[in-house]
Amino acid sequence: MAVALTGLLLAGAAGVTAWRTIATRSPASAEAPTLESGPELLSGLPDRLLPPPTPTVLPTDRAVGRGALLYQIRDPNSFTAASGELPQLPTYLVTATGDQFSVGPTTMGEVNQALSPDGQWLAQRRDRQWWIRDLTGTTDLAVPPGYEVRQWSSDGQTMLLGQSTRTSETFTTFTLPTGELHPLALPAMPPRRMLAFIDGREVATTEFALGPNHQPRSQLTITIQDIDGRNARSVSIPTTQQAGPGDIRDALVPLVRGGGDPPTVWALVAPQEDGPASQPQKASAALPMTLVGVDLRSGKPAGRIDLVTPQGDEGEEFIGLAGTAVLLQRWTADAVELVAANPATGQRRVLTSLPDYTKVILPGD
């Protein structure tokens, strides 16, 4: 588990972007709600989450209640190079009341399931087409062929669908519960751009492109547009070429996820290593990682959480948001845990423990 997660955290660490921060908290951070005021979807999780010995298939003729999370155990021993194919692994839905249901096998490494931020809707890719199921009822909506699910709206009422070519991607909204399609009046965007879909009304995007010789860019800009294509604005995060006290550097792509009130974007960052910029980084040394939140309304810092540096049998990984809470997967020599962190204070709270090699898919991902 530690080896796999460490590899994920270190991927792409050769390119970095710096952002100067201050040690004091912003006023917005101090006023952030406590963990107890966040969504209640995760409050009913058992102390230890284990697959049921005889899983019940998700029923189609009755409601099961809102979903809290999806998970899959990706045991590396389940893959054998001799077969030439990735294994099909069971995926489980856990409801807000702690019930578990099997939602079918998923090829290891693929993401074919997703929960809306409010836990009401389950998106599943079946027979090369996406379907959206109301977990509080029995409605099953078909997404027309040719569209890919790209992002949930942060209010859970709309999905952002994409249609891609080799050079660009266009977007359409899929309204729930009617299934109405509405093409967006936004220009075609480069594929693989990071996205956040805010309250079904705004699309926030950013690109991660390194400068010459993999040097930090002068700034990282998040563009925010109304879905009608008007009122475009941007939030620019200034950067510097040299790290100093209070500087942090983006070692991976920005994690653009809309959540909380006001909505924020979170970036996973790492400090610049000592030595010349051209000096190759040591793959064996894990860099300290920090999460930094950006208020999309004001552009001010929205919180900072220092992660436990992956080394040996311990570490932490950012996996998503739950309202204003930041969710981490933490592992030690004795346990793997799902943890909620308060962005204003960094205080952790354990939600449940997990089996080794568990991949968790949270509402809104």
mmCIF file of C-alpha atoms in Angstrom:
data_model
loop_
_atom_site.group_PDB
_atom_site.id
_atom_site.type_symbol
_atom_site.label_atom_id
_atom_site.label_comp_id
_atom_site.label_asym_id
_atom_site.label_seq_id
_atom_site.Cartn_x
_atom_site.Cartn_y
_atom_site.Cartn_z
ATOM 1 C CA MET A 1 0.000 0.000 0.000
ATOM 2 C CA ALA A 2 2.697 2.475 1.017
ATOM 3 C CA VAL A 3 4.763 1.741 -2.085
ATOM 4 C CA ALA A 4 1.829 2.285 -4.454
ATOM 5 C CA LEU A 5 0.697 5.511 -2.848
ATOM 6 C CA THR A 6 4.210 6.893 -2.619
ATOM 7 C CA GLY A 7 4.664 6.310 -6.326
ATOM 8 C CA LEU A 8 1.463 8.234 -7.038
ATOM 9 C CA LEU A 9 2.525 11.183 -4.917
ATOM 10 C CA LEU A 10 5.945 11.401 -6.511
ATOM 11 C CA ALA A 11 4.695 11.201 -10.101
ATOM 12 C CA GLY A 12 5.434 14.356 -12.018
ATOM 13 C CA ALA A 13 7.572 15.868 -9.284
ATOM 14 C CA ALA A 14 10.156 17.078 -11.780
ATOM 15 C CA GLY A 15 8.064 20.122 -12.760
ATOM 16 C CA VAL A 16 7.257 22.622 -10.022
ATOM 17 C CA THR A 17 5.423 25.929 -9.584
ATOM 18 C CA ALA A 18 5.912 28.268 -6.648
ATOM 19 C CA TRP A 19 3.280 30.256 -4.762
ATOM 20 C CA ARG A 20 4.227 32.646 -1.972
ATOM 21 C CA THR A 21 2.022 32.308 1.096
ATOM 22 C CA ILE A 22 1.942 33.933 4.518
ATOM 23 C CA ALA A 23 2.074 32.212 7.866
ATOM 24 C CA THR A 24 -1.122 33.801 9.209
ATOM 25 C CA ARG A 25 -4.544 32.422 8.343
ATOM 26 C CA SER A 26 -6.824 34.399 6.061
ATOM 27 C CA PRO A 27 -10.066 35.738 7.583
ATOM 28 C CA ALA A 28 -11.997 33.318 5.370
ATOM 29 C CA SER A 29 -10.051 30.393 6.826
ATOM 30 C CA ALA A 30 -10.781 31.401 10.411
ATOM 31 C CA GLU A 31 -14.503 31.502 9.680
ATOM 32 C CA ALA A 32 -14.593 28.068 8.006
ATOM 33 C CA PRO A 33 -17.288 25.794 9.489
ATOM 34 C CA THR A 34 -16.169 22.931 11.693
ATOM 35 C CA LEU A 35 -16.204 19.352 10.511
ATOM 36 C CA GLU A 36 -19.461 18.699 12.355
ATOM 37 C CA SER A 37 -21.294 21.209 10.131
ATOM 38 C CA GLY A 38 -20.372 19.353 6.918
ATOM 39 C CA PRO A 39 -22.426 16.757 5.022
ATOM 40 C CA GLU A 40 -23.669 13.815 7.046
ATOM 41 C CA LEU A 41 -23.063 11.246 4.324
ATOM 42 C CA LEU A 42 -19.955 9.866 6.015
ATOM 43 C CA SER A 43 -21.247 9.909 9.596
ATOM 44 C CA GLY A 44 -22.811 6.425 9.360
ATOM 45 C CA LEU A 45 -19.687 4.557 8.301
ATOM 46 C CA PRO A 46 -18.703 1.570 10.460
ATOM 47 C CA ASP A 47 -15.534 1.722 12.531
ATOM 48 C CA ARG A 48 -13.959 -0.720 10.070
ATOM 49 C CA LEU A 49 -15.083 -1.034 6.471
ATOM 50 C CA LEU A 50 -14.895 -4.592 5.128
ATOM 51 C CA PRO A 51 -16.465 -6.220 2.066
ATOM 52 C CA PRO A 52 -19.523 -8.294 3.013
ATOM 53 C CA PRO A 53 -18.923 -12.071 2.883
ATOM 54 C CA THR A 54 -22.027 -12.499 0.666
ATOM 55 C CA PRO A 55 -22.540 -9.158 -1.108
ATOM 56 C CA THR A 56 -26.055 -8.073 -2.097
ATOM 57 C CA VAL A 57 -26.338 -6.800 -5.659
ATOM 58 C CA LEU A 58 -27.626 -3.234 -5.859
ATOM 59 C CA PRO A 59 -31.397 -3.685 -6.337
ATOM 60 C CA THR A 60 -33.155 -2.026 -9.259
ATOM 61 C CA ASP A 61 -36.695 -2.207 -7.848
ATOM 62 C CA ARG A 62 -36.265 -0.208 -4.654
ATOM 63 C CA ALA A 63 -34.426 2.717 -3.131
ATOM 64 C CA VAL A 64 -31.334 2.091 -1.010
ATOM 65 C CA GLY A 65 -30.662 5.622 0.284
ATOM 66 C CA ARG A 66 -27.923 8.097 -0.421
ATOM 67 C CA GLY A 67 -24.427 6.807 -1.117
ATOM 68 C CA ALA A 68 -21.528 7.678 1.177
ATOM 69 C CA LEU A 69 -18.705 6.263 -0.947
ATOM 70 C CA LEU A 70 -17.618 3.576 -3.384
ATOM 71 C CA TYR A 71 -14.574 1.384 -2.849
ATOM 72 C CA GLN A 72 -12.530 -1.347 -4.464
ATOM 73 C CA ILE A 73 -9.637 -3.388 -3.081
ATOM 74 C CA ARG A 74 -6.824 -3.267 -5.643
ATOM 75 C CA ASP A 75 -4.582 -6.006 -4.298
ATOM 76 C CA PRO A 76 -1.476 -6.096 -6.532
ATOM 77 C CA ASN A 77 -1.438 -9.882 -6.153
ATOM 78 C CA SER A 78 -4.655 -10.009 -8.197
ATOM 79 C CA PHE A 79 -2.683 -9.092 -11.332
ATOM 80 C CA THR A 80 -0.634 -11.664 -13.178
ATOM 81 C CA ALA A 81 1.466 -10.608 -16.152
ATOM 82 C CA ALA A 82 0.954 -14.023 -17.737
ATOM 83 C CA SER A 83 -2.745 -13.326 -18.335
ATOM 84 C CA GLY A 84 -2.004 -10.152 -20.292
ATOM 85 C CA GLU A 85 -5.138 -8.476 -18.922
ATOM 86 C CA LEU A 86 -5.965 -6.367 -15.891
ATOM 87 C CA PRO A 87 -8.262 -8.166 -13.431
ATOM 88 C CA GLN A 88 -11.949 -7.434 -12.914
ATOM 89 C CA LEU A 89 -12.364 -6.459 -9.270
ATOM 90 C CA PRO A 90 -15.604 -6.148 -7.287
ATOM 91 C CA THR A 91 -16.773 -2.618 -6.471
ATOM 92 C CA TYR A 92 -18.947 -1.812 -3.459
ATOM 93 C CA LEU A 93 -21.374 1.003 -2.693
ATOM 94 C CA VAL A 94 -21.655 2.050 0.956
ATOM 95 C CA THR A 95 -24.784 4.016 1.829
ATOM 96 C CA ALA A 96 -25.085 6.790 4.404
ATOM 97 C CA THR A 97 -26.602 4.257 6.829
ATOM 98 C CA GLY A 98 -23.658 1.868 6.439
ATOM 99 C CA ASP A 99 -25.336 -0.712 4.170
ATOM 100 C CA GLN A 100 -23.217 -2.231 1.403
ATOM 101 C CA PHE A 101 -24.144 -3.322 -2.111
ATOM 102 C CA SER A 102 -22.184 -4.814 -4.979
ATOM 103 C CA VAL A 103 -22.286 -2.593 -8.085
ATOM 104 C CA GLY A 104 -20.489 -4.999 -10.385
ATOM 105 C CA PRO A 105 -16.865 -5.670 -11.296
ATOM 106 C CA THR A 106 -14.626 -2.916 -12.650
ATOM 107 C CA THR A 107 -11.361 -3.374 -14.515
ATOM 108 C CA MET A 108 -8.454 -2.543 -12.226
ATOM 109 C CA GLY A 109 -7.279 1.015 -12.883
ATOM 110 C CA GLU A 110 -10.480 2.183 -14.598
ATOM 111 C CA VAL A 111 -13.033 4.615 -13.177
ATOM 112 C CA ASN A 112 -16.501 3.525 -14.272
ATOM 113 C CA GLN A 113 -18.486 4.556 -11.202
ATOM 114 C CA ALA A 114 -19.128 7.953 -9.583
ATOM 115 C CA LEU A 115 -21.370 9.401 -6.863
ATOM 116 C CA SER A 116 -22.953 12.858 -6.895
ATOM 117 C CA PRO A 117 -21.809 15.243 -4.121
ATOM 118 C CA ASP A 118 -25.117 14.776 -2.263
ATOM 119 C CA GLY A 119 -24.971 10.981 -2.619
ATOM 120 C CA GLN A 120 -28.297 10.773 -4.462
ATOM 121 C CA TRP A 121 -27.072 9.763 -7.907
ATOM 122 C CA LEU A 122 -24.797 6.917 -8.982
ATOM 123 C CA ALA A 123 -23.152 7.145 -12.404
ATOM 124 C CA GLN A 124 -22.134 3.817 -13.975
ATOM 125 C CA ARG A 125 -20.596 2.975 -17.312
ATOM 126 C CA ARG A 126 -22.336 -0.107 -18.668
ATOM 127 C CA ASP A 127 -21.980 -1.507 -22.187
ATOM 128 C CA ARG A 128 -19.940 1.524 -23.344
ATOM 129 C CA GLN A 129 -22.589 3.984 -22.173
ATOM 130 C CA TRP A 130 -23.109 5.983 -18.988
ATOM 131 C CA TRP A 131 -26.251 5.527 -16.859
ATOM 132 C CA ILE A 132 -27.316 7.687 -13.916
ATOM 133 C CA ARG A 133 -29.275 5.916 -11.147
ATOM 134 C CA ASP A 134 -31.275 7.678 -8.421
ATOM 135 C CA LEU A 135 -30.330 5.825 -5.230
ATOM 136 C CA THR A 136 -33.267 7.376 -3.355
ATOM 137 C CA GLY A 137 -35.650 5.872 -5.949
ATOM 138 C CA THR A 138 -35.507 3.632 -8.994
ATOM 139 C CA THR A 139 -35.028 6.130 -11.840
ATOM 140 C CA ASP A 140 -32.277 5.065 -14.259
ATOM 141 C CA LEU A 141 -31.348 7.725 -16.844
ATOM 142 C CA ALA A 142 -29.341 6.956 -19.968
ATOM 143 C CA VAL A 143 -26.638 9.397 -21.050
ATOM 144 C CA PRO A 144 -26.712 9.461 -24.875
ATOM 145 C CA PRO A 145 -23.847 7.552 -26.545
ATOM 146 C CA GLY A 146 -20.830 9.642 -27.439
ATOM 147 C CA TYR A 147 -20.773 11.613 -24.196
ATOM 148 C CA GLU A 148 -18.327 11.020 -21.346
ATOM 149 C CA VAL A 149 -19.006 11.974 -17.735
ATOM 150 C CA ARG A 150 -16.503 14.689 -16.833
ATOM 151 C CA GLN A 151 -17.569 16.343 -13.579
ATOM 152 C CA TRP A 152 -20.441 16.558 -11.099
ATOM 153 C CA SER A 153 -21.805 19.983 -10.335
ATOM 154 C CA SER A 154 -20.898 20.882 -6.764
ATOM 155 C CA ASP A 155 -24.627 21.126 -5.894
ATOM 156 C CA GLY A 156 -25.351 17.629 -7.261
ATOM 157 C CA GLN A 157 -28.079 18.834 -9.630
ATOM 158 C CA THR A 158 -26.188 18.672 -12.934
ATOM 159 C CA MET A 159 -23.475 16.688 -14.651
ATOM 160 C CA LEU A 160 -20.881 18.080 -17.023
ATOM 161 C CA LEU A 161 -20.487 15.853 -20.088
ATOM 162 C CA GLY A 162 -17.656 16.032 -22.597
ATOM 163 C CA GLN A 163 -17.201 15.169 -26.252
ATOM 164 C CA SER A 164 -13.547 14.917 -27.194
ATOM 165 C CA THR A 165 -11.453 14.916 -30.318
ATOM 166 C CA ARG A 166 -7.682 14.575 -30.449
ATOM 167 C CA THR A 167 -7.229 18.332 -30.061
ATOM 168 C CA SER A 168 -10.223 19.704 -28.145
ATOM 169 C CA GLU A 169 -13.258 19.003 -25.995
ATOM 170 C CA THR A 170 -16.739 20.548 -25.926
ATOM 171 C CA PHE A 171 -19.182 20.396 -23.021
ATOM 172 C CA THR A 172 -22.870 19.737 -22.416
ATOM 173 C CA THR A 173 -24.848 19.750 -19.172
ATOM 174 C CA PHE A 174 -27.083 16.845 -18.159
ATOM 175 C CA THR A 175 -29.791 18.061 -15.784
ATOM 176 C CA LEU A 176 -31.111 15.817 -13.024
ATOM 177 C CA PRO A 177 -33.703 14.368 -12.673
ATOM 178 C CA THR A 178 -35.026 15.143 -16.180
ATOM 179 C CA GLY A 179 -31.967 14.150 -18.196
ATOM 180 C CA GLU A 180 -32.241 17.292 -20.309
ATOM 181 C CA LEU A 181 -29.153 18.076 -22.410
ATOM 182 C CA HIS A 182 -27.921 21.647 -22.810
ATOM 183 C CA PRO A 183 -24.796 22.326 -24.918
ATOM 184 C CA LEU A 184 -22.635 25.002 -23.298
ATOM 185 C CA ALA A 185 -21.716 28.177 -25.139
ATOM 186 C CA LEU A 186 -18.075 27.756 -24.205
ATOM 187 C CA PRO A 187 -15.252 27.559 -26.739
ATOM 188 C CA ALA A 188 -13.707 24.158 -27.325
ATOM 189 C CA MET A 189 -10.949 23.503 -24.786
ATOM 190 C CA PRO A 190 -7.779 21.434 -24.905
ATOM 191 C CA PRO A 191 -8.424 17.892 -23.656
ATOM 192 C CA ARG A 192 -7.284 16.814 -20.208
ATOM 193 C CA ARG A 193 -7.767 20.289 -18.785
ATOM 194 C CA MET A 194 -8.504 20.212 -15.053
ATOM 195 C CA LEU A 195 -12.134 21.060 -14.283
ATOM 196 C CA ALA A 196 -14.459 22.130 -11.505
ATOM 197 C CA PHE A 197 -18.211 22.622 -12.038
ATOM 198 C CA ILE A 198 -19.577 25.114 -9.516
ATOM 199 C CA ASP A 199 -23.297 24.937 -8.621
ATOM 200 C CA GLY A 200 -24.207 24.142 -12.219
ATOM 201 C CA ARG A 201 -23.557 27.762 -13.189
ATOM 202 C CA GLU A 202 -19.782 28.156 -13.584
ATOM 203 C CA VAL A 203 -16.962 26.104 -15.058
ATOM 204 C CA ALA A 204 -13.509 26.593 -13.534
ATOM 205 C CA THR A 205 -10.568 25.344 -15.597
ATOM 206 C CA THR A 206 -6.805 25.380 -15.463
ATOM 207 C CA GLU A 207 -3.987 23.869 -17.454
ATOM 208 C CA PHE A 208 -0.708 22.549 -16.135
ATOM 209 C CA ALA A 209 2.037 23.205 -18.641
ATOM 210 C CA LEU A 210 5.655 23.477 -17.566
ATOM 211 C CA GLY A 211 7.850 26.259 -18.846
ATOM 212 C CA PRO A 212 11.110 25.851 -20.785
ATOM 213 C CA ASN A 213 13.409 23.183 -19.315
ATOM 214 C CA HIS A 214 10.669 22.246 -16.853
ATOM 215 C CA GLN A 215 11.053 25.487 -14.948
ATOM 216 C CA PRO A 216 8.198 26.948 -12.882
ATOM 217 C CA ARG A 217 5.847 29.217 -14.779
ATOM 218 C CA SER A 218 5.389 32.851 -13.761
ATOM 219 C CA GLN A 219 1.843 32.161 -12.582
ATOM 220 C CA LEU A 220 -0.923 29.558 -12.444
ATOM 221 C CA THR A 221 -4.272 30.895 -13.638
ATOM 222 C CA ILE A 222 -7.711 29.432 -12.985
ATOM 223 C CA THR A 223 -10.293 30.640 -15.508
ATOM 224 C CA ILE A 224 -13.916 30.807 -14.334
ATOM 225 C CA GLN A 225 -16.715 31.197 -16.897
ATOM 226 C CA ASP A 226 -20.515 31.249 -16.756
ATOM 227 C CA ILE A 227 -21.997 28.301 -18.615
ATOM 228 C CA ASP A 228 -23.509 30.727 -21.164
ATOM 229 C CA GLY A 229 -19.972 31.717 -22.182
ATOM 230 C CA ARG A 230 -20.103 35.228 -20.717
ATOM 231 C CA ASN A 231 -18.640 36.909 -17.641
ATOM 232 C CA ALA A 232 -15.279 35.174 -17.787
ATOM 233 C CA ARG A 233 -12.916 35.995 -14.927
ATOM 234 C CA SER A 234 -9.733 34.526 -13.551
ATOM 235 C CA VAL A 235 -7.949 33.849 -10.297
ATOM 236 C CA SER A 236 -4.186 34.138 -10.724
ATOM 237 C CA ILE A 237 -1.774 32.556 -8.290
ATOM 238 C CA PRO A 238 1.546 34.442 -8.527
ATOM 239 C CA THR A 239 4.729 32.400 -8.542
ATOM 240 C CA THR A 240 8.421 33.025 -8.135
ATOM 241 C CA GLN A 241 11.456 31.435 -9.708
ATOM 242 C CA GLN A 242 13.309 31.004 -6.424
ATOM 243 C CA ALA A 243 11.892 29.463 -3.272
ATOM 244 C CA GLY A 244 12.153 31.346 -0.024
ATOM 245 C CA PRO A 245 10.525 31.311 3.422
ATOM 246 C CA GLY A 246 6.803 30.662 2.974
ATOM 247 C CA ASP A 247 7.145 29.510 -0.632
ATOM 248 C CA ILE A 248 5.667 26.213 -1.750
ATOM 249 C CA ARG A 249 5.938 24.587 -5.124
ATOM 250 C CA ASP A 250 3.407 22.602 -7.116
ATOM 251 C CA ALA A 251 4.908 19.190 -7.827
ATOM 252 C CA LEU A 252 1.822 17.694 -9.472
ATOM 253 C CA VAL A 253 -1.066 18.944 -11.601
ATOM 254 C CA PRO A 254 -3.416 21.261 -9.702
ATOM 255 C CA LEU A 255 -6.293 19.333 -8.142
ATOM 256 C CA VAL A 256 -9.230 21.396 -9.332
ATOM 257 C CA ARG A 257 -12.216 20.372 -7.240
ATOM 258 C CA GLY A 258 -15.083 22.703 -6.389
ATOM 259 C CA GLY A 259 -16.352 22.307 -2.866
ATOM 260 C CA GLY A 260 -17.271 24.166 0.289
ATOM 261 C CA ASP A 261 -18.773 27.602 0.690
ATOM 262 C CA PRO A 262 -17.204 29.654 -0.777
ATOM 263 C CA PRO A 263 -16.054 27.106 -3.374
ATOM 264 C CA THR A 264 -12.356 26.344 -3.284
ATOM 265 C CA VAL A 265 -9.701 24.719 -5.419
ATOM 266 C CA TRP A 266 -7.060 22.583 -3.744
ATOM 267 C CA ALA A 267 -3.514 22.072 -5.052
ATOM 268 C CA LEU A 268 -1.023 19.443 -3.925
ATOM 269 C CA VAL A 269 2.352 21.104 -3.521
ATOM 270 C CA ALA A 270 5.907 20.322 -2.438
ATOM 271 C CA PRO A 271 8.866 22.531 -1.459
ATOM 272 C CA GLN A 272 11.710 23.113 -3.865
ATOM 273 C CA GLU A 273 14.676 20.868 -3.260
ATOM 274 C CA ASP A 274 18.031 22.411 -2.426
ATOM 275 C CA GLY A 275 20.534 22.568 -5.248
ATOM 276 C CA PRO A 276 20.565 23.751 -8.870
ATOM 277 C CA ALA A 277 17.238 23.645 -10.720
ATOM 278 C CA SER A 278 18.816 21.415 -13.356
ATOM 279 C CA GLN A 279 19.854 18.808 -10.793
ATOM 280 C CA PRO A 280 17.650 15.704 -11.163
ATOM 281 C CA GLN A 281 15.446 14.919 -8.190
ATOM 282 C CA LYS A 282 16.145 11.771 -6.253
ATOM 283 C CA ALA A 283 13.421 9.253 -6.929
ATOM 284 C CA SER A 284 14.113 7.516 -3.637
ATOM 285 C CA ALA A 285 13.508 10.611 -1.486
ATOM 286 C CA ALA A 286 9.890 11.487 -0.767
ATOM 287 C CA LEU A 287 9.244 15.230 -0.710
ATOM 288 C CA PRO A 288 7.033 16.784 1.960
ATOM 289 C CA MET A 289 3.558 17.426 0.570
ATOM 290 C CA THR A 290 1.166 20.240 1.453
ATOM 291 C CA LEU A 291 -2.419 20.956 0.410
ATOM 292 C CA VAL A 292 -3.251 24.593 -0.249
ATOM 293 C CA GLY A 293 -6.781 25.837 -0.852
ATOM 294 C CA VAL A 294 -7.701 28.827 -3.017
ATOM 295 C CA ASP A 295 -10.980 30.716 -2.604
ATOM 296 C CA LEU A 296 -12.425 30.940 -6.130
ATOM 297 C CA ARG A 297 -14.398 34.070 -5.263
ATOM 298 C CA SER A 298 -11.585 36.200 -3.848
ATOM 299 C CA GLY A 299 -8.417 34.375 -4.885
ATOM 300 C CA LYS A 300 -7.247 34.366 -1.252
ATOM 301 C CA PRO A 301 -5.824 31.314 0.546
ATOM 302 C CA ALA A 302 -8.569 29.096 1.967
ATOM 303 C CA GLY A 303 -6.461 26.861 4.184
ATOM 304 C CA ARG A 304 -3.272 24.806 4.350
ATOM 305 C CA ILE A 305 -2.792 21.211 5.440
ATOM 306 C CA ASP A 306 0.648 19.623 5.763
ATOM 307 C CA LEU A 307 0.462 15.935 4.856
ATOM 308 C CA VAL A 308 2.455 13.186 6.510
ATOM 309 C CA THR A 309 5.368 12.588 4.124
ATOM 310 C CA PRO A 310 5.160 9.099 2.573
ATOM 311 C CA GLN A 311 8.051 7.062 3.905
ATOM 312 C CA GLY A 312 8.300 3.492 5.065
ATOM 313 C CA ASP A 313 4.931 2.316 6.326
ATOM 314 C CA GLU A 314 3.262 5.696 6.795
ATOM 315 C CA GLY A 315 1.926 8.594 4.797
ATOM 316 C CA GLU A 316 -1.177 10.518 3.721
ATOM 317 C CA GLU A 317 -2.883 11.069 0.360
ATOM 318 C CA PHE A 318 -5.484 13.680 -0.605
ATOM 319 C CA ILE A 319 -8.543 11.929 -2.091
ATOM 320 C CA GLY A 320 -11.383 14.472 -2.100
ATOM 321 C CA LEU A 321 -13.716 16.906 -0.384
ATOM 322 C CA ALA A 322 -16.815 16.664 1.803
ATOM 323 C CA GLY A 323 -18.283 20.134 2.127
ATOM 324 C CA THR A 324 -15.566 22.202 3.771
ATOM 325 C CA ALA A 325 -13.701 19.130 5.039
ATOM 326 C CA VAL A 326 -10.682 17.766 3.174
ATOM 327 C CA LEU A 327 -10.585 13.971 3.011
ATOM 328 C CA LEU A 328 -7.330 12.038 3.244
ATOM 329 C CA GLN A 329 -6.370 8.393 3.053
ATOM 330 C CA ARG A 330 -3.775 7.724 5.752
ATOM 331 C CA TRP A 331 -1.723 4.594 6.228
ATOM 332 C CA THR A 332 0.556 3.419 9.031
ATOM 333 C CA ALA A 333 2.276 0.147 9.856
ATOM 334 C CA ASP A 334 -0.921 -0.983 11.586
ATOM 335 C CA ALA A 335 -3.854 0.494 9.646
ATOM 336 C CA VAL A 336 -5.251 2.303 6.610
ATOM 337 C CA GLU A 337 -7.761 5.014 7.503
ATOM 338 C CA LEU A 338 -10.174 7.459 5.896
ATOM 339 C CA VAL A 339 -9.596 10.804 7.600
ATOM 340 C CA ALA A 340 -11.368 14.177 7.507
ATOM 341 C CA ALA A 341 -9.161 17.247 7.998
ATOM 342 C CA ASN A 342 -10.385 20.704 8.981
ATOM 343 C CA PRO A 343 -8.870 23.168 6.441
ATOM 344 C CA ALA A 344 -8.815 26.000 8.991
ATOM 345 C CA THR A 345 -6.873 24.103 11.665
ATOM 346 C CA GLY A 346 -5.501 20.940 10.034
ATOM 347 C CA GLN A 347 -7.138 18.876 12.790
ATOM 348 C CA ARG A 348 -7.799 15.253 11.717
ATOM 349 C CA ARG A 349 -10.741 13.006 12.534
ATOM 350 C CA VAL A 350 -10.809 9.299 11.650
ATOM 351 C CA LEU A 351 -13.999 8.298 9.817
ATOM 352 C CA THR A 352 -13.287 4.583 9.327
ATOM 353 C CA SER A 353 -10.441 2.129 8.839
ATOM 354 C CA LEU A 354 -9.946 0.388 5.494
ATOM 355 C CA PRO A 355 -8.405 -2.821 4.165
ATOM 356 C CA ASP A 356 -4.975 -2.554 2.555
ATOM 357 C CA TYR A 357 -4.906 -1.449 -1.107
ATOM 358 C CA THR A 358 -8.374 0.127 -0.900
ATOM 359 C CA LYS A 359 -9.288 2.639 -3.615
ATOM 360 C CA VAL A 360 -11.998 4.997 -2.303
ATOM 361 C CA ILE A 361 -14.279 6.981 -4.634
ATOM 362 C CA LEU A 362 -15.957 9.828 -2.772
ATOM 363 C CA PRO A 363 -19.150 11.750 -3.613
ATOM 364 C CA GLY A 364 -18.389 14.468 -6.143
ATOM 365 C CA ASP A 365 -15.310 12.770 -7.649
#
